[in-house]
Tab-separated table of C-alpha atoms in Angstrom:
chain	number	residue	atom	x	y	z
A	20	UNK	CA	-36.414	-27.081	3.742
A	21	UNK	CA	-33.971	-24.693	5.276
A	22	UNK	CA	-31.217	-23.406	2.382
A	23	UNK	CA	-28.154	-22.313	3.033
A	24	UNK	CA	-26.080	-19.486	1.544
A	25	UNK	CA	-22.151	-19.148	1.693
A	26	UNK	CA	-20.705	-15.026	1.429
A	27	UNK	CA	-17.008	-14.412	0.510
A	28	UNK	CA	-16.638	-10.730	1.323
A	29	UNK	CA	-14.132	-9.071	-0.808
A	30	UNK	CA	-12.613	-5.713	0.417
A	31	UNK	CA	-13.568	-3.051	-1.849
A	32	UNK	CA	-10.011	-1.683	-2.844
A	33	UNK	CA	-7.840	-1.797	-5.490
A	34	UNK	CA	-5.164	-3.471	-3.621
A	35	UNK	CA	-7.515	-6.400	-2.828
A	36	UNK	CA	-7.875	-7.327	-6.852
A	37	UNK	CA	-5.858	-9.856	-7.526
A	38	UNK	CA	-7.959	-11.534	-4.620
A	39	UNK	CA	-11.078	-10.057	-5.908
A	40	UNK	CA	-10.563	-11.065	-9.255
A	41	UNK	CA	-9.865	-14.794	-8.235
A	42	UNK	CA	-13.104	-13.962	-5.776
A	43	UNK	CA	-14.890	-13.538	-8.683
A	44	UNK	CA	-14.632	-17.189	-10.289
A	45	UNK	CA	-14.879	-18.517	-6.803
A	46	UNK	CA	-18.714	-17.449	-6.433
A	47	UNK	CA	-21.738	-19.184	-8.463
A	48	UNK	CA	-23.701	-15.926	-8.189
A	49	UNK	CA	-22.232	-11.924	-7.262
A	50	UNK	CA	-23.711	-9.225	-5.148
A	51	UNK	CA	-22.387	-5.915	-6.659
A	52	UNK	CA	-23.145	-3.728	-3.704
A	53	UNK	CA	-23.880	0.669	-4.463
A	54	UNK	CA	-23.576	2.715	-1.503
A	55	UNK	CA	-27.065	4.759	-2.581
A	56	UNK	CA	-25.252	8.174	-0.840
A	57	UNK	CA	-21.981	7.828	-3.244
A	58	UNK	CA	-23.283	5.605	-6.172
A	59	UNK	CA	-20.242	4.507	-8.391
A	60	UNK	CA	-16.927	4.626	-7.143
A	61	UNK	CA	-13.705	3.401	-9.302
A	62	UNK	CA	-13.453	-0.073	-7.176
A	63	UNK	CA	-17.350	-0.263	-8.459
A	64	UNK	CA	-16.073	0.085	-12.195
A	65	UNK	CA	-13.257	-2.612	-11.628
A	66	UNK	CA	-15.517	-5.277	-9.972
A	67	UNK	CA	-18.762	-4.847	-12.750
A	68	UNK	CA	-15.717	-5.546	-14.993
A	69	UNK	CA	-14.136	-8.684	-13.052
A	70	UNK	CA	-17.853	-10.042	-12.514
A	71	UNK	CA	-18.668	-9.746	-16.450
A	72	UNK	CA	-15.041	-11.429	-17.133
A	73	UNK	CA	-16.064	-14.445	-14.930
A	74	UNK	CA	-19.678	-14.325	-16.911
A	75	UNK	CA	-21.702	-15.109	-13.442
A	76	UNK	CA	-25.044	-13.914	-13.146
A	77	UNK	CA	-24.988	-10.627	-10.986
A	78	UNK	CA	-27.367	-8.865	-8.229
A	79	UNK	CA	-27.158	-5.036	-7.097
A	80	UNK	CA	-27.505	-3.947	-3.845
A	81	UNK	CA	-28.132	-0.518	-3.613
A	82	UNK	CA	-27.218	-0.186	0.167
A	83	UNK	CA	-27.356	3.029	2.918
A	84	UNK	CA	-31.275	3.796	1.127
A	85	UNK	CA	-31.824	5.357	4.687
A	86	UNK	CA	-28.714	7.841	4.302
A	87	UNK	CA	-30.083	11.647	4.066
A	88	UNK	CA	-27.811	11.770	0.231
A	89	UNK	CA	-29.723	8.890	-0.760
A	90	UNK	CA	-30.600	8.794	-4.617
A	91	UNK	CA	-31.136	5.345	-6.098
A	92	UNK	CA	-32.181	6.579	-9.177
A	93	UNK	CA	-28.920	7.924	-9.856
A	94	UNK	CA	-27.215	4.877	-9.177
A	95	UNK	CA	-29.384	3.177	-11.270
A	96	UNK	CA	-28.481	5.436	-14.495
A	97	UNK	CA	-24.902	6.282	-13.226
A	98	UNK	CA	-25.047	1.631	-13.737
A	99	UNK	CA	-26.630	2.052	-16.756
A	100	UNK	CA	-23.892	4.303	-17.973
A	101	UNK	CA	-21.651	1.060	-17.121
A	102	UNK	CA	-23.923	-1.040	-18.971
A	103	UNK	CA	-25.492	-2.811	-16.500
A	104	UNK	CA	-29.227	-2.119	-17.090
A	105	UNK	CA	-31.236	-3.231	-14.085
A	106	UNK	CA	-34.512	-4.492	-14.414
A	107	UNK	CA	-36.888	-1.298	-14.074
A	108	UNK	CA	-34.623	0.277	-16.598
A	109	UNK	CA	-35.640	-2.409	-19.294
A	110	UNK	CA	-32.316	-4.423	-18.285
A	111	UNK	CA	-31.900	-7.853	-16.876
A	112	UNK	CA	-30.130	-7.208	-13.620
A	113	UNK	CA	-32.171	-7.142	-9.988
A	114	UNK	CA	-31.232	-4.709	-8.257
A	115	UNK	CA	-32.699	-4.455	-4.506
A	116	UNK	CA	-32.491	-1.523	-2.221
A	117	UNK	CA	-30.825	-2.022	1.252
A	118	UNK	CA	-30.462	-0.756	4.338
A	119	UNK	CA	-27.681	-2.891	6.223
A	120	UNK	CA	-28.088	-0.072	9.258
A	121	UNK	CA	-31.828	-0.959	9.638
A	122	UNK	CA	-32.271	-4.486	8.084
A	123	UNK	CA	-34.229	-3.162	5.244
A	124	UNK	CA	-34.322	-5.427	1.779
A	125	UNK	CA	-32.163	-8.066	3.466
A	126	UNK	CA	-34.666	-10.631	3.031
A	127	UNK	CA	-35.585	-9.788	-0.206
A	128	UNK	CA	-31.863	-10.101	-1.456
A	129	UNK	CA	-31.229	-13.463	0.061
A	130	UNK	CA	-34.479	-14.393	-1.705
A	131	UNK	CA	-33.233	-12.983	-5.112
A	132	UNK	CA	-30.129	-14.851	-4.532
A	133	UNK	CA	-31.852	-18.095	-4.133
A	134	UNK	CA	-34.083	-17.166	-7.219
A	135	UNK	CA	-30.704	-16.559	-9.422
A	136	UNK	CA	-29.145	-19.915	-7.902
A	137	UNK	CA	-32.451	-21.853	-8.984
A	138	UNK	CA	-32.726	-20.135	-12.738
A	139	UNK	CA	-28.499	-21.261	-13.091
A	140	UNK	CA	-29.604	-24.807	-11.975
A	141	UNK	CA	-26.333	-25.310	-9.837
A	142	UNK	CA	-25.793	-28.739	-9.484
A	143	UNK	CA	-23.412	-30.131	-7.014
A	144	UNK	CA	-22.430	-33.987	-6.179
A	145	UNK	CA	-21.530	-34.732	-2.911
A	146	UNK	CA	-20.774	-38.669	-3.445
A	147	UNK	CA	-17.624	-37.878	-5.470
A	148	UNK	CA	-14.338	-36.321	-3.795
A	149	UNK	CA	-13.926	-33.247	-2.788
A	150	UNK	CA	-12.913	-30.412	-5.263
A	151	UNK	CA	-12.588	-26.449	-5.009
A	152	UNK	CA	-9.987	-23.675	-4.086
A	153	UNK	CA	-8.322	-22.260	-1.180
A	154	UNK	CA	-9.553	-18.766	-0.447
A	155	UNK	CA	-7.043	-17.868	2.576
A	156	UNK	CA	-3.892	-19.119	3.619
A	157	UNK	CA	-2.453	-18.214	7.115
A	158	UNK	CA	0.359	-19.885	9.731
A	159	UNK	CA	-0.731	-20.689	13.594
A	160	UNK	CA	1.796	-20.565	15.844
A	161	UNK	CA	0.280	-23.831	17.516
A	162	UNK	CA	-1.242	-25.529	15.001
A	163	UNK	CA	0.630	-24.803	11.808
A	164	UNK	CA	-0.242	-23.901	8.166
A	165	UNK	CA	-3.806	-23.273	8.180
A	166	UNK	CA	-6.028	-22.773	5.072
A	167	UNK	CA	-9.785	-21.634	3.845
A	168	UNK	CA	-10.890	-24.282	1.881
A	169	UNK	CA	-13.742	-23.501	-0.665
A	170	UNK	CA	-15.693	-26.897	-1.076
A	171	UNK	CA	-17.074	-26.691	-4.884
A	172	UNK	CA	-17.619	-30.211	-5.967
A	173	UNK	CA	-18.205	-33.837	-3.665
A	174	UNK	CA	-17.123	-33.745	0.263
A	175	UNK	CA	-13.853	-33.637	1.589
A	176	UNK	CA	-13.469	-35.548	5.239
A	177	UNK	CA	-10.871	-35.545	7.615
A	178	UNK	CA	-8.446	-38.367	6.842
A	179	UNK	CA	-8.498	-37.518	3.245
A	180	UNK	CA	-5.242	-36.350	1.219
A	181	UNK	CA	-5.343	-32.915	-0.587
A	182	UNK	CA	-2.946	-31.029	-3.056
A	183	UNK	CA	-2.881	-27.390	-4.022
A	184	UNK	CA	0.180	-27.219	-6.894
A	185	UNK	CA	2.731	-29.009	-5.333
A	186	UNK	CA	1.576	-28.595	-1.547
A	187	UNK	CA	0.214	-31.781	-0.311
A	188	UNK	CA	-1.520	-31.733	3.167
A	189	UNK	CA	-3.685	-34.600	5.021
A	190	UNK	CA	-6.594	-32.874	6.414
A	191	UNK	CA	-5.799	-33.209	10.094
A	192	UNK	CA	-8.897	-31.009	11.384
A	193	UNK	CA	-11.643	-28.843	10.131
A	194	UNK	CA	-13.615	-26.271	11.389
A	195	UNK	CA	-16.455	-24.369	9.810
A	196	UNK	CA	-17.069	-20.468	9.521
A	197	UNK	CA	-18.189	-21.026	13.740
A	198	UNK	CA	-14.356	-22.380	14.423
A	199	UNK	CA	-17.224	-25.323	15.026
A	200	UNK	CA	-15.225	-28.609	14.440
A	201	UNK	CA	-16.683	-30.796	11.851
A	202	UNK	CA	-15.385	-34.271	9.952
A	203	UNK	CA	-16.891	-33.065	6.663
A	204	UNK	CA	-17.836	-30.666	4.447
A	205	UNK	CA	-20.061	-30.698	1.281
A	206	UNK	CA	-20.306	-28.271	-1.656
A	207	UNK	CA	-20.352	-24.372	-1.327
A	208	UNK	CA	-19.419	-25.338	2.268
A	209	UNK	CA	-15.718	-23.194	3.458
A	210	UNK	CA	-13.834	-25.063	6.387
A	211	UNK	CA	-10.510	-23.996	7.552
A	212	UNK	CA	-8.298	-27.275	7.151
A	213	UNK	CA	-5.042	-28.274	9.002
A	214	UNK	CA	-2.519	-30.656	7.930
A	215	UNK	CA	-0.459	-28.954	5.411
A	216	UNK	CA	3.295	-29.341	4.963
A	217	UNK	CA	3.581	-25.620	3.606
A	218	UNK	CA	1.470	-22.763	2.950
A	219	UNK	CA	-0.886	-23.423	-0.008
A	220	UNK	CA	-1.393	-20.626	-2.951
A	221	UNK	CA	-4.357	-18.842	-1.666
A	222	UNK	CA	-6.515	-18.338	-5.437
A	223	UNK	CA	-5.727	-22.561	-6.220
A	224	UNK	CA	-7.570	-25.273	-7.023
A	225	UNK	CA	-7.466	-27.978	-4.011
A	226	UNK	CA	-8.399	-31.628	-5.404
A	227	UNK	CA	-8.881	-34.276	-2.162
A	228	UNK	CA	-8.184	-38.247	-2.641
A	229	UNK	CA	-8.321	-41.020	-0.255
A	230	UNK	CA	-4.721	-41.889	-0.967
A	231	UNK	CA	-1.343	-40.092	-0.734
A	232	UNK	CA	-0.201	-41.392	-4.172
A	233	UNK	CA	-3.324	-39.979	-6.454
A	234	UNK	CA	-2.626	-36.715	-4.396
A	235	UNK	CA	1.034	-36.405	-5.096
A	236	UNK	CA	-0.172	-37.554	-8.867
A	237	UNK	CA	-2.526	-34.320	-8.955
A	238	UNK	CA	0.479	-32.661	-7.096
A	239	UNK	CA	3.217	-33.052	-9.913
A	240	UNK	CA	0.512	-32.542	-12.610
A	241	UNK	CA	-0.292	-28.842	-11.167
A	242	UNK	CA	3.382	-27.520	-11.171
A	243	UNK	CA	3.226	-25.141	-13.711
A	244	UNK	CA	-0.043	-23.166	-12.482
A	245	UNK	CA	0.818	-19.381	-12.640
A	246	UNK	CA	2.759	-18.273	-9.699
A	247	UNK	CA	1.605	-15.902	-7.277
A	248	UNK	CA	3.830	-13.096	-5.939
A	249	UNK	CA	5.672	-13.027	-9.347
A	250	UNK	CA	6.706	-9.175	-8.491
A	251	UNK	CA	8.014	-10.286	-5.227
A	252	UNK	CA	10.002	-13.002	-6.582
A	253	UNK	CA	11.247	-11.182	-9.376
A	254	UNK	CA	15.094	-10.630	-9.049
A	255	UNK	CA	16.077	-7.241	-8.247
A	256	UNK	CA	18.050	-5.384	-11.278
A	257	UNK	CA	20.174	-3.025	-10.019
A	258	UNK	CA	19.080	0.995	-11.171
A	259	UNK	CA	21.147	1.684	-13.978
A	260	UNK	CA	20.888	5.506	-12.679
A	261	UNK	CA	23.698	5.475	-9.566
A	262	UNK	CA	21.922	8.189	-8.127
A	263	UNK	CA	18.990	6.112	-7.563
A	264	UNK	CA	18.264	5.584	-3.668
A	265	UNK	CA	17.321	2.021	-2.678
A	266	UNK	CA	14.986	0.857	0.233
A	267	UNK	CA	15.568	-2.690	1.563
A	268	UNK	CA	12.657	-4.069	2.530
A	269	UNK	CA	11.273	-7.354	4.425
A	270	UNK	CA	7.448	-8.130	4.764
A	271	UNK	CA	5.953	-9.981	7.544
A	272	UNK	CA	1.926	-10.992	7.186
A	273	UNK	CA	-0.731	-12.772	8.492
A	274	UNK	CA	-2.425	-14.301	5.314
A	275	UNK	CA	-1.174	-14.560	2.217
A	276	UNK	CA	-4.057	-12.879	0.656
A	277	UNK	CA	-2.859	-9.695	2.487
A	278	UNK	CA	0.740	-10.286	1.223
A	279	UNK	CA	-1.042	-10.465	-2.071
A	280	UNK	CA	-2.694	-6.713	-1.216
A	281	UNK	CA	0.302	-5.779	-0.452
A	282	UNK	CA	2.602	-6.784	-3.226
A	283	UNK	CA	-0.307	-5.540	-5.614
A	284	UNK	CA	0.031	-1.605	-3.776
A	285	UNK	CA	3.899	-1.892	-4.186
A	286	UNK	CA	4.109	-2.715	-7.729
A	287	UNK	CA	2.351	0.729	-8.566
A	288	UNK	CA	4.793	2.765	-6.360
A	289	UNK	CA	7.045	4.089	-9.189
A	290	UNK	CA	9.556	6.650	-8.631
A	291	UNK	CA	12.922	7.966	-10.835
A	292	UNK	CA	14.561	8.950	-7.940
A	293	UNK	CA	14.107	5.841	-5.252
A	294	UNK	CA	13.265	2.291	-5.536
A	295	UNK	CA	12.929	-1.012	-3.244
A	296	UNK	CA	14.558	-4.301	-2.572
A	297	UNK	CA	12.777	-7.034	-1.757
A	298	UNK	CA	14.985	-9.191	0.949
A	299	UNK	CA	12.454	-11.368	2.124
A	300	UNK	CA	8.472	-11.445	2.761
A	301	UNK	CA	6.361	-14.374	4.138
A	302	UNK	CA	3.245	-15.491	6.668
A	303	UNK	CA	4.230	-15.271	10.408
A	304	UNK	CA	5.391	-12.982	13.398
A	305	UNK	CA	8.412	-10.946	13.060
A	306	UNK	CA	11.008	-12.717	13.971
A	307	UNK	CA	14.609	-12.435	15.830
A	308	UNK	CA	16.323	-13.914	11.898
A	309	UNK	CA	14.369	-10.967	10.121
A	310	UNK	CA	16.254	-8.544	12.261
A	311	UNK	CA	19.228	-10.104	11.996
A	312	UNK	CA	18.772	-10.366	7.580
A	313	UNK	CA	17.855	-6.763	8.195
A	314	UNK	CA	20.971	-5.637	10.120
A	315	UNK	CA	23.174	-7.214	7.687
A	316	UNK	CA	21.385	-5.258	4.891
A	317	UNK	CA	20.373	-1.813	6.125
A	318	UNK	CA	16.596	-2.611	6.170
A	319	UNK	CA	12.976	-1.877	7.579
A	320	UNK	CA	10.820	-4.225	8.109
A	321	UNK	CA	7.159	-4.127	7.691
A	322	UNK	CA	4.803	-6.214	9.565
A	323	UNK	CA	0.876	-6.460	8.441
A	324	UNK	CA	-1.458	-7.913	11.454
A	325	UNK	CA	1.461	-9.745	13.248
A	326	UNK	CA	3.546	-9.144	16.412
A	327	UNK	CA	7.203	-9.057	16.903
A	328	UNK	CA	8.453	-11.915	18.699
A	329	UNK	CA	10.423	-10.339	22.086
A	330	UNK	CA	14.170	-11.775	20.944
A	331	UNK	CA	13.408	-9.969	17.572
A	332	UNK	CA	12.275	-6.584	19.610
A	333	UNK	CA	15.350	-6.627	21.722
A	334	UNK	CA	17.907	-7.272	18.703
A	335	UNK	CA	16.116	-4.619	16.795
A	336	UNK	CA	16.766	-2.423	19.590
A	337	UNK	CA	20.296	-2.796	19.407
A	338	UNK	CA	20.887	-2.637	16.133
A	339	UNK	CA	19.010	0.608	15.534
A	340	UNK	CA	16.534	-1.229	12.906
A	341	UNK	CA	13.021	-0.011	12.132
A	342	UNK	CA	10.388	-2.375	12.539
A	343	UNK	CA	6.759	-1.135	11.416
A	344	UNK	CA	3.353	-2.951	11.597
A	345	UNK	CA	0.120	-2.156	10.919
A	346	UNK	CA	-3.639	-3.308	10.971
A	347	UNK	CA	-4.380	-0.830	7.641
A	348	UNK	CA	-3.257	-2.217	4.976
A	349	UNK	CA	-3.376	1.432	3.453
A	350	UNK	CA	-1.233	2.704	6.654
A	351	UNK	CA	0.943	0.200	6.017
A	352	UNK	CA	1.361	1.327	2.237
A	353	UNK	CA	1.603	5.149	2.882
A	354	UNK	CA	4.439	4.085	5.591
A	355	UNK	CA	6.491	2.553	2.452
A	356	UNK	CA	5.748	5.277	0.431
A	357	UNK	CA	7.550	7.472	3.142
A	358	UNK	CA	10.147	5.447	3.884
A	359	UNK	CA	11.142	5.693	0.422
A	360	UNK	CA	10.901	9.741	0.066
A	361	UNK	CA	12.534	9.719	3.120
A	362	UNK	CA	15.838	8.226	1.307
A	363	UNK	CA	15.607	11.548	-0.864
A	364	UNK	CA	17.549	14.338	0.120
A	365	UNK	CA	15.427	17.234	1.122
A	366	UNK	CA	15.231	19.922	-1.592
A	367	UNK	CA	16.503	23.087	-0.802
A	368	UNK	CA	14.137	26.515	-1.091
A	369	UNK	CA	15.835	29.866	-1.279
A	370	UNK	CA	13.937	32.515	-0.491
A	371	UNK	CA	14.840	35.909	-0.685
A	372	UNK	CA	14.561	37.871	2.219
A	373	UNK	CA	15.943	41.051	0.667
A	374	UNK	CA	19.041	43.389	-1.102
A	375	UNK	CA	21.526	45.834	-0.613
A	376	UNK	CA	23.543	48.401	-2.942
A	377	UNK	CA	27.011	47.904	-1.834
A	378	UNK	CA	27.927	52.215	-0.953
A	379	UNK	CA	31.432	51.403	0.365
A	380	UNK	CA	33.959	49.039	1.427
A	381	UNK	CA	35.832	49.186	4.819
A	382	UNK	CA	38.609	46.591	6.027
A	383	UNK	CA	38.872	43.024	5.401
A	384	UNK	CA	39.433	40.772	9.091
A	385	UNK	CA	41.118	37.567	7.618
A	386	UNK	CA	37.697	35.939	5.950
A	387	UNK	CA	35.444	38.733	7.078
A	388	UNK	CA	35.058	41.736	4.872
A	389	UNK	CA	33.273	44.713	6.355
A	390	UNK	CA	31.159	47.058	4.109
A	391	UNK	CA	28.851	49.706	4.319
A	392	UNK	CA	25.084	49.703	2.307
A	393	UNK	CA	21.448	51.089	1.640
A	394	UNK	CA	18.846	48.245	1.841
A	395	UNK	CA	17.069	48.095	-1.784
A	396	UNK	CA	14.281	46.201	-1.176
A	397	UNK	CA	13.055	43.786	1.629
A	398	UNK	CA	15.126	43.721	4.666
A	399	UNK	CA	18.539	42.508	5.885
A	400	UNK	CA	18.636	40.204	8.957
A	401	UNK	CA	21.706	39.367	11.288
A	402	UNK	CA	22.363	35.584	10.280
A	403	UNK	CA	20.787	35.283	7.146
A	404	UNK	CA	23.064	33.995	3.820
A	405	UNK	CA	24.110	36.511	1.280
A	406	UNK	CA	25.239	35.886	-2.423
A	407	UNK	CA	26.679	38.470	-4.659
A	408	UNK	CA	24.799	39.076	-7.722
A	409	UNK	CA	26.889	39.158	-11.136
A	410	UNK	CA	25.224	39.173	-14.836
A	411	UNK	CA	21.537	38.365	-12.876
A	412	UNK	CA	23.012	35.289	-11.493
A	413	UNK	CA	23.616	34.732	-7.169
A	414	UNK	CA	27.055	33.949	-6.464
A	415	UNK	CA	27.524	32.307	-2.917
A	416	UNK	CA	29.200	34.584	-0.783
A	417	UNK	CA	28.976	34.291	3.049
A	418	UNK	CA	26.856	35.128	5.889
A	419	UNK	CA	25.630	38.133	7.714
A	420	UNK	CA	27.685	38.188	11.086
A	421	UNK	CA	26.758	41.961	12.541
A	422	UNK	CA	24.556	44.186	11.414
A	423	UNK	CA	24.924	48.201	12.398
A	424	UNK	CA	22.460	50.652	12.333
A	425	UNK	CA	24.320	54.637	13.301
A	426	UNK	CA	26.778	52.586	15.213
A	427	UNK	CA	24.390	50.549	17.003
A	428	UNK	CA	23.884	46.594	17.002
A	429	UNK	CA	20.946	45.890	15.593
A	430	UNK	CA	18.926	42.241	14.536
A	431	UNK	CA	17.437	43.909	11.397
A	432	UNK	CA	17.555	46.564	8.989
A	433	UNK	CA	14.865	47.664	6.564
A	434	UNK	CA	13.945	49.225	3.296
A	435	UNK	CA	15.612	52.045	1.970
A	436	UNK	CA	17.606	52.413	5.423
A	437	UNK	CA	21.401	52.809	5.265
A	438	UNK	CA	23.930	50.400	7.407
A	439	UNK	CA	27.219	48.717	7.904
A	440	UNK	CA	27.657	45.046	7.798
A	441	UNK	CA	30.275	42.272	8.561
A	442	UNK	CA	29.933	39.153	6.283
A	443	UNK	CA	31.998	35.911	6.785
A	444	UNK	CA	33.053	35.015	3.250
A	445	UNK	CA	32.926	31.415	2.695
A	446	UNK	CA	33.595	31.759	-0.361
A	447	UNK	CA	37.635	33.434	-1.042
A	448	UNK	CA	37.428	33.994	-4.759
A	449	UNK	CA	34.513	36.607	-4.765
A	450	UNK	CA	35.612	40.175	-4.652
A	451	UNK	CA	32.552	42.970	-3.558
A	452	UNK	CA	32.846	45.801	-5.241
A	453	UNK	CA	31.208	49.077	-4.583
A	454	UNK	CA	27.707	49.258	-6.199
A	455	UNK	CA	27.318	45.641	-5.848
A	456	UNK	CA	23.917	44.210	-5.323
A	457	UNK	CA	23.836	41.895	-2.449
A	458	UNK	CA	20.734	38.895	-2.080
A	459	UNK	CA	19.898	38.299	1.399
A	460	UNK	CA	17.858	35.105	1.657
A	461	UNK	CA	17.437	32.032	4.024
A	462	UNK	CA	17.593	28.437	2.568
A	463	UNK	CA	14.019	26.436	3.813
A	464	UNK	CA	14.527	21.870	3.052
A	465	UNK	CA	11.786	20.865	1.913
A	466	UNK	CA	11.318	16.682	2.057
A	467	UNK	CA	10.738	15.365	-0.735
A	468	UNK	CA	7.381	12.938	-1.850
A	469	UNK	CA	6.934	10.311	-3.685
């Protein structure tokens, strides 16, 4: 008979590991896929080590064999260097070389799965009710709080009561991986369910009943599972450095696994000199109340795969706030990152342009003092800054208003040239003498990164 394989695909970065490493215990049996053109990469490194944490029995696909970099063997001893000896290197793991492109070894790896499965003797029973874990979590407009169900143990049928921690639903619809309605589902089998009165914890165990009171039992016995988005939730503590600049932020997603992605890149975004605020983050559109908790707070909001409803467009119009979404989680991310170094005050680059030997000193005009000079070194440009230099130190002086070259205007004057100058002296206290050395320089902002 026909047998039937279910693949959760984990994104392959390390935002995605608090998923992955939930993925992990979710699966009876792991593919650890190579690319054979770049072998191991560091999200390689941190899934061999989730997969040998859950303990479940592991396949390699070495994928892209038809790439012109192609070397299997290295990624065979670049594994073995992991410790993960495959089987033609004396170890137990198959490994099986792919080519997704061209359909190569595709066959053989569903067959090697099946093999695994069989030698792990995964038993399932489908009489008893229905227990597993929610893999995704998102809101519909239309139809509400939607979730991936994972079906791990007995069949769950619409009409029957589930709780994830204290969420209970009653499973309204389901539909399979097809968006094919269906009134059951048996083990290894992933439906999306509706019915729930909230958003369930994507990374829970769901257990189904045929009655609302042994849910709500399994309900109150599951309160204190470890909550997710503990960073997010965690209240803010004010920087004890007042120089600190802080970014308030709200976050607007489309599944709470991607929330989770995103919480997971934030938390590693450290900085001495900015931080972030947390005002509010959640499943759903952008809406016209985010704007207005954003107004009232100075914030940016940051949408991941959503829209902005049209009331919350115009009001954000008005009120001058920033909203920014994305369909990269890493955009998304790098935007953050910016928005924070933006709050940094650019840091300000003097560069020298050149000096002058101070020969003689003419009349003062109110703040303007007129001198003649010989240009040491560099040149001397109309407009650029000027400090007076005392004990090797630059003492702010003025600016370069007129420049004269034998009684004649001029923009510039060069090395070892003589020339008369007017400077506006911002700066009252500062007396020139003659044989002063004068800096000329111009000041260049550079922003600041995080």
């Amino acid at each position: 008979g026909a047998k039937t394989i279910t693949f959760l695909d984990t994104p392959g970065h390390e935002a995605f590991t608090a998923i992955r490493s939930r993925g992990a215990k979710v699966a009876d049996v792991a593919i650890l896929v190579v690319a054979a053109d770049e072998s191991i990469k560091p999200q390689t490194k941190e899934a061999i080590g989730i997969i040998k944490e859950a303990g479940i029995p592991f396949i390699v696909a070495i994928n892209k064999v038809d790439k012109p970099g192609a070397n299997t063997q290295k990624v065979r001893q670049d594994l073995a260097g992991e410790d993960v000896l495959t089987e033609d290197w004396g170890g137990k793991v198959p490994a099986i070389e792919t080519s997704a492109k061209e359909g190569n070894g595709i066959s053989e790896l569903l067959d090697m799965v099946l093999l695994v499965s069989e030698l792990e003797e995964l038993k399932a029973d489908p009489s008893t009710p229905a227990k597993g874990i929610i893999i995704e979590s998102t809101l519909d407009k239309r139809r509400g709080h939607v979730a991936t169900a994972l079906v791990q143990d007995g069949t769950l049928h619409v009409g029957d009561w589930v709780a994830v921690g204290r969420v209970l639903g009653k499973v309204k619809s389901m539909e399979d991986f097809t968006g094919t309605s269906v009134t059951q589902a048996g083990p290894s089998q992933p439906v999306s369910v509706l019915g729930w009165s909230a958003a369930p914890d994507i990374g829970r165990e769901f257990f189904a009943s045929k009655d609302k009171d042994s849910a709500e039992e399994h309900s109150l016995s599951g309160i204190n599972l470890e909550p997710i988005f503990e960073f997010f939730r965690t209240p803010f503590k004010e920087p004890e450095d007042e120089h600190k600049k802080i970014l308030n932020v709200i976050f607007r997603s489309d599944v709470t696994s991607s929330l989770e992605a995103i919480e997971a890149s934030a938390k590693s975004i450290r900085s001495d000199k900015a931080g972030f605020r947390i005002l509010d983050y959640g499943v759903g559109n952008v809406s016209e109340a985010d704007v207005k908790t954003a107004s009232a707070k100075g914030a940016i909001i940051f949408g991941f795969r959503v829209s902005v409803e049209s009331s919350a467009k115009k009001l954000a119009e008005k009120e001058g706030i920033r909203i920014a979404t994305f369909d990269i989680i890493y955009e998304l991310i790098e935007a953050f990152r910016q928005a924070m170094a933006d709050l940094l005050d650019p840091e300000i680059q003097r560069n020298v342009t050149g000096t002058l030997k101070v020969l003689a000193l003419f009349k003062k005009e109110g703040r303007a003092q007129i001198l003649g000079g010989k240009v040491g070194s560099g040149k001397i440009t109309r407009g650029s800054l000027v400090d007076v230099v005392r004990g090797g130190k630059p003492i702010k002086l003025g600016k370069i208003t007129q420049l004269q070259q034998s009684k004649e205007d001029v923009g510039e004057v060069r090395e070892g040239l003589e020339c008369g100058l007017r400077i506006d002296v911002s700066q009252s206290d500062v007396e020139v003498k003659e044989g002063d050395i004068l800096e000329c320089y111009e000041e260049e902002k550079i922003t600041q990164s995080l």
